C-alpha cells in the first residue's frame, strides 16, 4: 500500500507540474468567464423570454449531436440552422458527439478546470442523462422557461420520464422513436410477430438472424427481458438486483437455446446497426432492426436498404423513448442554447421533422393542444405508405426502465459472448 | 554562438530534455491513464485510489485473449507486409520500365489511411463482398453463407489482409531504398562465384534487407497493434482486439467501468514500450549497416 | 548516389505472378471504391452496380465533404511544415548524443509515434484544455504535430548522426554563425530527407482519426472523421466518395513528389 501511495503521489506531482507548465503558456489576458453556466442559466430562467432572446442574438451555438444519419443532418443543417440565422441571427454549429463521448469530454473539461467549455447544447437521453446528472455536468433547471414547452405532451409517460428519470427541467424533449424490426416483404412476406414465433423461425432458418453489439442490440435484449420476464411492469420502478437476476436468466436462457442457429453460429455479431443493415441488404440475414421505426424508409430512400424492406413491431411490445437536449454546466452560450431548444420544440419544427420525407421523428407535443394552423397540419399529415401505422406503434409501445438495466445487460452480454464467466 | 565551449555542447542534458519534451504528451497521458486506472480521475472516479480496476481487467479471460489475438494479428500482418515488400524490392530491382512501374505500383497506396483500407476490405472480403460475388458468378458458391468468413472471423483473415495491404507500401519504400543501396557488385560477385539466383536472394539480399528493414518492421508492428479503425470494422466480437476492448470500456454505458479503459490503455502502452525498446535495439544493432528510415 | 542495378538476363517466372498480384491488389480496391462511389445500390450478387448516380460526388461540391477536405489539407500542410521545422533542430541536437543516451533519446522520441491513441489522446486532451485550444483547429494541429515531430525528429537524428560533423566544424572554425551553418551546410545536405519528412508528416495528419476526434471534440471536421461517420452510418456511397478524396489527391501528390525527386535523388522508388 505504501508503494502504491508513493506512486500516486509521484504521478500526481508530475501531472500537476506539467499542468502548471502548460498553464504558464496560457494567455493571461484571456477573460475568465464565470466558473460555470449554472448561475447564468438561473439568471436567464428568471428573465422574460424576449430579453433572453435579445441576449442570444448574434451569438453562435455549438450543438454536439449524433451525426450518423444524413436525413437528420439535412433537417438540422438545412432547416433549423437557416431559421435560427434569419430569426435570431444565431449561428448553429452542429458537430459530432454523443453519449459516452460527451460525458468523458465534460469530465475532462471539469478536471482541467477551464472556465467555459465548447458545447452549449448536447443531444442526450437515458443513461447519458443519468450520468451527466450524477456527475453534476448539466445546468438547470431551464426547460420550463421555453415558450413551446407549454405544448409538450406531459401526460405521456414516454415523454415525461426519460428511462424513468424526471428530467426536472435539466433537459428539454425534442423527439420520440420506437424500436422496430425490419424484414423484406418479398423474401419474407409474413415475419414472426412475437418472440416465440421469432424463436421458432430462427430454429427453422439457422444462420439467418443476428442482432448488433451496440445500443440497438441491447435494446432488443431488453425487450426480450420484458417479454420473457413478466412484462415491463416487472422491471418498472427503479433497478432491483433480484428482478434483474430473473430477467437475466430469461434473456440468456433464450439466447443459449438459440445461439447455434444465429448468423455465424452466434460466434460473432455485427458491430453496429449499419453493419447489420449491410448484411440484411446483401441477403446474409433475413431480419434487421433499428431503434427508429422510420429508419427503414429513410434508408430505402438513401439506397442503403432494398425498396422492399419494411419495418414491423412485435406484439410483445417494442420500446419507445424520447430524445432530449441539455445544456452542459460549462456551456459558453446558454441563452443561445435555450433559443435553439425552443425552436426544436416549436410546432413548426416538430411538424417538419415528423414529415416522412424529412425524418419522420415522432413529435413530443400534444398535437390537440398546439395552436392553429399547426393543429390542422399535424392532423392532415399522412404517413408514408411504407411506414408502420401510428396507431399500431402506439398500441405496442413500451416505456424504458432504469438505465441500470441497460448497463447490466450490455456488460453481461459481452461477458456471455466472450466467455468471461457465466453471466 | 560559435564560441560555445565544446564541453557544453557535448553535455547530454540539453538533447535529452528536448527528447523528453517531445515525449511529454505521452508521459502526461501515462500519468493521466495511471490516475484514471486507479480510479481517482476520469468519468466515474472517486477520491480513493484502488487497484480494483487492475484486478477486474487483468483477471478477465477476455483481456488475455484480446492481448494474444492482437499480437497474433499484428505479427501476421507485419510478416505478410514484410515478405511482400522484400519480394517487391528483390524482384523488381532493375532500372527497366517494367520494374520501375512495379515499384511505383507497390508504393502507390502509401497514403491510404487505415480507415479506407478497412472499409474497402469490407466491400471486397465480406461473405457477400466482391470476392464472393466473383466466386458466385463462377458457379463456385450458391449463397453468401457458403463463402468462408473473412471478416469478423476468429482467424482475423480480413483484418490481417487489410493491415498488411495498408502497411506494404511503407515497407516497400524502405526495402526498395535499401535494395538500391546494396552494391550491385555483391550480386554479380555471388553469381560469378556460381551461386544460383535463388541462393543469392536468400543468403545475400534477404539478410541485408532484413537488417535494414527491422526498425521499420517494428514500427509497422506497433501501428498494427494500436490501430482502432481497422479493428472495429473487421474484427469479431470474440476474441476482441485490444483497441476495440479499450474503446468499448471507454464508452461503457456504466460510468463506473470507464476507468477500465485506462488499464487496457496501459497494457497496450506496455506493449508499445517493449516495441520501442526493440526498435532502439534494432537501430543500435544495425546502425552501422544502414541509416534507419523509421 | 544510388547505383543502377543492371537488368537481369532472364526474368524469373515468379516475378510475373508477383506483378499480376501487385496490379490487382493496388488497382482493384481503387476500382471498387470508384464503382461504390457512383452506385445507387450495389447488392449481392451483382458484380457491378445495377444503376449509377453522381449524387455522392455532388455532395463534395455542395458542402460537408469538400469543406472537410479543405480543413484536412490545411491541417496536414500546417502539421508538415511545423513538425519538420521543429524536428530539424531536435534531430540535430539528438544526433550529438553518444551511446547510452542516444538510445534513451531515440526511444523517448519514438514514444509519441508508438503510443496507443487513447493514452496519447488523454495526455494531449489535458494539455490542450490547459492551453485553452481544445475543440479548436489549433488544438488539433498541435495534437497532430506531436506524433509527426516524433517521427521526423527520429528521421533527422538518423541522418545527422550518419553524416558526421566535419564540414560543420570546418564552417564554424571559419567563423560561420549558427544560422549560417544551418543554411549553408546542414540543410542542403538533408534536402532529400526533408522532402520525405514533409510527406510523411503530411500523411500522419491527413489520415489521423483518433487524435482529431479526441482533441477536436467533434468540432473539427477533418475528412477522415467525416468518412468514419459515413461508414458507421452505412452510407457506403458517400463514404466511398470521401475515401477517394482521402486517397487519390494524396497519391497524385506523392507520385509527383517522387517524380520530381527522382531527378534530385531524394525519394526511393
mmCIF file with all atom_site columns, N, CA and C in Angstrom, chain C residues 52-90:
data_model
loop_
_atom_site.group_PDB
_atom_site.id
_atom_site.type_symbol
_atom_site.label_atom_id
_atom_site.label_alt_id
_atom_site.label_comp_id
_atom_site.label_asym_id
_atom_site.label_entity_id
_atom_site.label_seq_id
_atom_site.pdbx_PDB_ins_code
_atom_site.Cartn_x
_atom_site.Cartn_y
_atom_site.Cartn_z
_atom_site.occupancy
_atom_site.B_iso_or_equiv
_atom_site.pdbx_formal_charge
_atom_site.auth_seq_id
_atom_site.auth_comp_id
_atom_site.auth_asym_id
_atom_site.auth_atom_id
_atom_site.pdbx_PDB_model_num
ATOM 1   N N  . UNK C 1 52 ? -26.280 3.817  -61.772 1.00 0.00 ? 52 UNK C N  1
ATOM 2   C CA . UNK C 1 52 ? -25.243 4.760  -61.346 1.00 0.00 ? 52 UNK C CA 1
ATOM 3   C C  . UNK C 1 52 ? -25.826 6.137  -61.072 1.00 0.00 ? 52 UNK C C  1
ATOM 4   N N  . UNK C 1 53 ? -25.199 6.872  -60.173 1.00 0.00 ? 53 UNK C N  1
ATOM 5   C CA . UNK C 1 53 ? -25.617 8.224  -59.871 1.00 0.00 ? 53 UNK C CA 1
ATOM 6   C C  . UNK C 1 53 ? -24.400 9.055  -59.479 1.00 0.00 ? 53 UNK C C  1
ATOM 7   N N  . UNK C 1 54 ? -24.481 10.341 -59.761 1.00 0.00 ? 54 UNK C N  1
ATOM 8   C CA . UNK C 1 54 ? -23.385 11.231 -59.357 1.00 0.00 ? 54 UNK C CA 1
ATOM 9   C C  . UNK C 1 54 ? -23.725 11.935 -58.047 1.00 0.00 ? 54 UNK C C  1
ATOM 10  N N  . UNK C 1 55 ? -24.810 11.470 -57.393 1.00 0.00 ? 55 UNK C N  1
ATOM 11  C CA . UNK C 1 55 ? -25.283 12.162 -56.182 1.00 0.00 ? 55 UNK C CA 1
ATOM 12  C C  . UNK C 1 55 ? -24.183 12.258 -55.131 1.00 0.00 ? 55 UNK C C  1
ATOM 13  N N  . UNK C 1 56 ? -23.415 11.180 -54.966 1.00 0.00 ? 56 UNK C N  1
ATOM 14  C CA . UNK C 1 56 ? -22.354 11.186 -53.967 1.00 0.00 ? 56 UNK C CA 1
ATOM 15  C C  . UNK C 1 56 ? -21.324 12.261 -54.253 1.00 0.00 ? 56 UNK C C  1
ATOM 16  N N  . UNK C 1 57 ? -20.945 12.359 -55.518 1.00 0.00 ? 57 UNK C N  1
ATOM 17  C CA . UNK C 1 57 ? -19.920 13.345 -55.877 1.00 0.00 ? 57 UNK C CA 1
ATOM 18  C C  . UNK C 1 57 ? -20.430 14.763 -55.788 1.00 0.00 ? 57 UNK C C  1
ATOM 19  N N  . UNK C 1 58 ? -21.768 14.928 -55.958 1.00 0.00 ? 58 UNK C N  1
ATOM 20  C CA . UNK C 1 58 ? -22.312 16.286 -55.817 1.00 0.00 ? 58 UNK C CA 1
ATOM 21  C C  . UNK C 1 58 ? -22.172 16.785 -54.387 1.00 0.00 ? 58 UNK C C  1
ATOM 22  N N  . UNK C 1 59 ? -22.200 15.861 -53.399 1.00 0.00 ? 59 UNK C N  1
ATOM 23  C CA . UNK C 1 59 ? -22.068 16.318 -52.004 1.00 0.00 ? 59 UNK C CA 1
ATOM 24  C C  . UNK C 1 59 ? -20.694 16.929 -51.747 1.00 0.00 ? 59 UNK C C  1
ATOM 25  N N  . UNK C 1 60 ? -19.726 16.596 -52.597 1.00 0.00 ? 60 UNK C N  1
ATOM 26  C CA . UNK C 1 60 ? -18.393 17.186 -52.429 1.00 0.00 ? 60 UNK C CA 1
ATOM 27  C C  . UNK C 1 60 ? -18.474 18.685 -52.676 1.00 0.00 ? 60 UNK C C  1
ATOM 28  N N  . UNK C 1 61 ? -19.102 19.013 -53.804 1.00 0.00 ? 61 UNK C N  1
ATOM 29  C CA . UNK C 1 61 ? -19.198 20.417 -54.172 1.00 0.00 ? 61 UNK C CA 1
ATOM 30  C C  . UNK C 1 61 ? -20.127 21.159 -53.219 1.00 0.00 ? 61 UNK C C  1
ATOM 31  N N  . UNK C 1 62 ? -21.219 20.488 -52.793 1.00 0.00 ? 62 UNK C N  1
ATOM 32  C CA . UNK C 1 62 ? -22.249 21.213 -52.063 1.00 0.00 ? 62 UNK C CA 1
ATOM 33  C C  . UNK C 1 62 ? -21.904 21.423 -50.596 1.00 0.00 ? 62 UNK C C  1
ATOM 34  N N  . UNK C 1 63 ? -20.838 20.879 -50.108 1.00 0.00 ? 63 UNK C N  1
ATOM 35  C CA . UNK C 1 63 ? -20.552 21.213 -48.711 1.00 0.00 ? 63 UNK C CA 1
ATOM 36  C C  . UNK C 1 63 ? -19.695 20.240 -47.954 1.00 0.00 ? 63 UNK C C  1
ATOM 37  N N  . UNK C 1 64 ? -20.312 19.511 -47.028 1.00 0.00 ? 64 UNK C N  1
ATOM 38  C CA . UNK C 1 64 ? -19.610 18.767 -45.979 1.00 0.00 ? 64 UNK C CA 1
ATOM 39  C C  . UNK C 1 64 ? -18.266 18.172 -46.405 1.00 0.00 ? 64 UNK C C  1
ATOM 40  N N  . UNK C 1 65 ? -18.289 17.278 -47.402 1.00 0.00 ? 65 UNK C N  1
ATOM 41  C CA . UNK C 1 65 ? -17.047 16.586 -47.761 1.00 0.00 ? 65 UNK C CA 1
ATOM 42  C C  . UNK C 1 65 ? -15.994 17.540 -48.301 1.00 0.00 ? 65 UNK C C  1
ATOM 43  N N  . UNK C 1 66 ? -16.421 18.455 -49.190 1.00 0.00 ? 66 UNK C N  1
ATOM 44  C CA . UNK C 1 66 ? -15.482 19.399 -49.770 1.00 0.00 ? 66 UNK C CA 1
ATOM 45  C C  . UNK C 1 66 ? -14.833 20.264 -48.702 1.00 0.00 ? 66 UNK C C  1
ATOM 46  N N  . UNK C 1 67 ? -15.680 20.743 -47.776 1.00 0.00 ? 67 UNK C N  1
ATOM 47  C CA . UNK C 1 67 ? -15.166 21.621 -46.739 1.00 0.00 ? 67 UNK C CA 1
ATOM 48  C C  . UNK C 1 67 ? -14.197 20.871 -45.825 1.00 0.00 ? 67 UNK C C  1
ATOM 49  N N  . UNK C 1 68 ? -14.569 19.624 -45.508 1.00 0.00 ? 68 UNK C N  1
ATOM 50  C CA . UNK C 1 68 ? -13.690 18.878 -44.600 1.00 0.00 ? 68 UNK C CA 1
ATOM 51  C C  . UNK C 1 68 ? -12.384 18.504 -45.301 1.00 0.00 ? 68 UNK C C  1
ATOM 52  N N  . UNK C 1 69 ? -12.445 18.308 -46.628 1.00 0.00 ? 69 UNK C N  1
ATOM 53  C CA . UNK C 1 69 ? -11.206 18.026 -47.365 1.00 0.00 ? 69 UNK C CA 1
ATOM 54  C C  . UNK C 1 69 ? -10.275 19.232 -47.278 1.00 0.00 ? 69 UNK C C  1
ATOM 55  N N  . UNK C 1 70 ? -10.858 20.412 -47.379 1.00 0.00 ? 70 UNK C N  1
ATOM 56  C CA . UNK C 1 70 ? -10.056 21.637 -47.287 1.00 0.00 ? 70 UNK C CA 1
ATOM 57  C C  . UNK C 1 70 ? -9.447  21.757 -45.887 1.00 0.00 ? 70 UNK C C  1
ATOM 58  N N  . UNK C 1 71 ? -10.291 21.530 -44.863 1.00 0.00 ? 71 UNK C N  1
ATOM 59  C CA . UNK C 1 71 ? -9.807  21.561 -43.479 1.00 0.00 ? 71 UNK C CA 1
ATOM 60  C C  . UNK C 1 71 ? -8.628  20.617 -43.313 1.00 0.00 ? 71 UNK C C  1
ATOM 61  N N  . UNK C 1 72 ? -8.795  19.383 -43.816 1.00 0.00 ? 72 UNK C N  1
ATOM 62  C CA . UNK C 1 72 ? -7.740  18.376 -43.671 1.00 0.00 ? 72 UNK C CA 1
ATOM 63  C C  . UNK C 1 72 ? -6.465  18.794 -44.388 1.00 0.00 ? 72 UNK C C  1
ATOM 64  N N  . UNK C 1 73 ? -6.623  19.339 -45.594 1.00 0.00 ? 73 UNK C N  1
ATOM 65  C CA . UNK C 1 73 ? -5.447  19.730 -46.365 1.00 0.00 ? 73 UNK C CA 1
ATOM 66  C C  . UNK C 1 73 ? -4.672  20.829 -45.628 1.00 0.00 ? 73 UNK C C  1
ATOM 67  N N  . UNK C 1 74 ? -5.392  21.818 -45.102 1.00 0.00 ? 74 UNK C N  1
ATOM 68  C CA . UNK C 1 74 ? -4.730  22.909 -44.387 1.00 0.00 ? 74 UNK C CA 1
ATOM 69  C C  . UNK C 1 74 ? -4.041  22.383 -43.126 1.00 0.00 ? 74 UNK C C  1
ATOM 70  N N  . UNK C 1 75 ? -4.781  21.526 -42.383 1.00 0.00 ? 75 UNK C N  1
ATOM 71  C CA . UNK C 1 75 ? -4.216  20.940 -41.175 1.00 0.00 ? 75 UNK C CA 1
ATOM 72  C C  . UNK C 1 75 ? -2.939  20.170 -41.484 1.00 0.00 ? 75 UNK C C  1
ATOM 73  N N  . UNK C 1 76 ? -3.009  19.350 -42.545 1.00 0.00 ? 76 UNK C N  1
ATOM 74  C CA . UNK C 1 76 ? -1.876  18.477 -42.865 1.00 0.00 ? 76 UNK C CA 1
ATOM 75  C C  . UNK C 1 76 ? -0.680  19.311 -43.317 1.00 0.00 ? 76 UNK C C  1
ATOM 76  N N  . UNK C 1 77 ? -0.929  20.367 -44.092 1.00 0.00 ? 77 UNK C N  1
ATOM 77  C CA . UNK C 1 77 ? 0.190   21.204 -44.542 1.00 0.00 ? 77 UNK C CA 1
ATOM 78  C C  . UNK C 1 77 ? 0.822   21.931 -43.364 1.00 0.00 ? 77 UNK C C  1
ATOM 79  N N  . UNK C 1 78 ? -0.040  22.476 -42.498 1.00 0.00 ? 78 UNK C N  1
ATOM 80  C CA . UNK C 1 78 ? 0.489   23.175 -41.321 1.00 0.00 ? 78 UNK C CA 1
ATOM 81  C C  . UNK C 1 78 ? 1.262   22.211 -40.433 1.00 0.00 ? 78 UNK C C  1
ATOM 82  N N  . UNK C 1 79 ? 0.738   20.995 -40.287 1.00 0.00 ? 79 UNK C N  1
ATOM 83  C CA . UNK C 1 79 ? 1.423   19.998 -39.464 1.00 0.00 ? 79 UNK C CA 1
ATOM 84  C C  . UNK C 1 79 ? 2.777   19.645 -40.054 1.00 0.00 ? 79 UNK C C  1
ATOM 85  N N  . UNK C 1 80 ? 2.799   19.409 -41.368 1.00 0.00 ? 80 UNK C N  1
ATOM 86  C CA . UNK C 1 80 ? 4.046   19.020 -42.017 1.00 0.00 ? 80 UNK C CA 1
ATOM 87  C C  . UNK C 1 80 ? 5.100   20.111 -41.837 1.00 0.00 ? 80 UNK C C  1
ATOM 88  N N  . UNK C 1 81 ? 4.707   21.353 -42.110 1.00 0.00 ? 81 UNK C N  1
ATOM 89  C CA . UNK C 1 81 ? 5.668   22.457 -42.023 1.00 0.00 ? 81 UNK C CA 1
ATOM 90  C C  . UNK C 1 81 ? 6.192   22.622 -40.602 1.00 0.00 ? 81 UNK C C  1
ATOM 91  N N  . UNK C 1 82 ? 5.257   22.729 -39.647 1.00 0.00 ? 82 UNK C N  1
ATOM 92  C CA . UNK C 1 82 ? 5.659   22.987 -38.266 1.00 0.00 ? 82 UNK C CA 1
ATOM 93  C C  . UNK C 1 82 ? 6.498   21.837 -37.726 1.00 0.00 ? 82 UNK C C  1
ATOM 94  N N  . UNK C 1 83 ? 6.081   20.607 -38.041 1.00 0.00 ? 83 UNK C N  1
ATOM 95  C CA . UNK C 1 83 ? 6.776   19.456 -37.474 1.00 0.00 ? 83 UNK C CA 1
ATOM 96  C C  . UNK C 1 83 ? 8.186   19.354 -38.012 1.00 0.00 ? 83 UNK C C  1
ATOM 97  N N  . UNK C 1 84 ? 8.343   19.580 -39.306 1.00 0.00 ? 84 UNK C N  1
ATOM 98  C CA . UNK C 1 84 ? 9.691   19.475 -39.880 1.00 0.00 ? 84 UNK C CA 1
ATOM 99  C C  . UNK C 1 84 ? 10.574  20.605 -39.340 1.00 0.00 ? 84 UNK C C  1
ATOM 100 N N  . UNK C 1 85 ? 10.000  21.807 -39.231 1.00 0.00 ? 85 UNK C N  1
ATOM 101 C CA . UNK C 1 85 ? 10.764  22.928 -38.680 1.00 0.00 ? 85 UNK C CA 1
ATOM 102 C C  . UNK C 1 85 ? 11.220  22.636 -37.257 1.00 0.00 ? 85 UNK C C  1
ATOM 103 N N  . UNK C 1 86 ? 10.326  22.035 -36.468 1.00 0.00 ? 86 UNK C N  1
ATOM 104 C CA . UNK C 1 86 ? 10.681  21.737 -35.080 1.00 0.00 ? 86 UNK C CA 1
ATOM 105 C C  . UNK C 1 86 ? 11.631  20.543 -35.003 1.00 0.00 ? 86 UNK C C  1
ATOM 106 N N  . UNK C 1 87 ? 11.408  19.583 -35.884 1.00 0.00 ? 87 UNK C N  1
ATOM 107 C CA . UNK C 1 87 ? 12.174  18.331 -35.787 1.00 0.00 ? 87 UNK C CA 1
ATOM 108 C C  . UNK C 1 87 ? 13.619  18.504 -36.248 1.00 0.00 ? 87 UNK C C  1
ATOM 109 N N  . UNK C 1 88 ? 13.867  19.459 -37.143 1.00 0.00 ? 88 UNK C N  1
ATOM 110 C CA . UNK C 1 88 ? 15.245  19.649 -37.645 1.00 0.00 ? 88 UNK C CA 1
ATOM 111 C C  . UNK C 1 88 ? 16.223  19.947 -36.509 1.00 0.00 ? 88 UNK C C  1
ATOM 112 N N  . UNK C 1 89 ? 15.977  21.023 -35.721 1.00 0.00 ? 89 UNK C N  1
ATOM 113 C CA . UNK C 1 89 ? 16.929  21.269 -34.621 1.00 0.00 ? 89 UNK C CA 1
ATOM 114 C C  . UNK C 1 89 ? 16.907  20.167 -33.566 1.00 0.00 ? 89 UNK C C  1
ATOM 115 N N  . UNK C 1 90 ? 15.730  19.565 -33.324 1.00 0.00 ? 90 UNK C N  1
ATOM 116 C CA . UNK C 1 90 ? 15.676  18.493 -32.325 1.00 0.00 ? 90 UNK C CA 1
ATOM 117 C C  . UNK C 1 90 ? 16.528  17.316 -32.792 1.00 0.00 ? 90 UNK C C  1
#
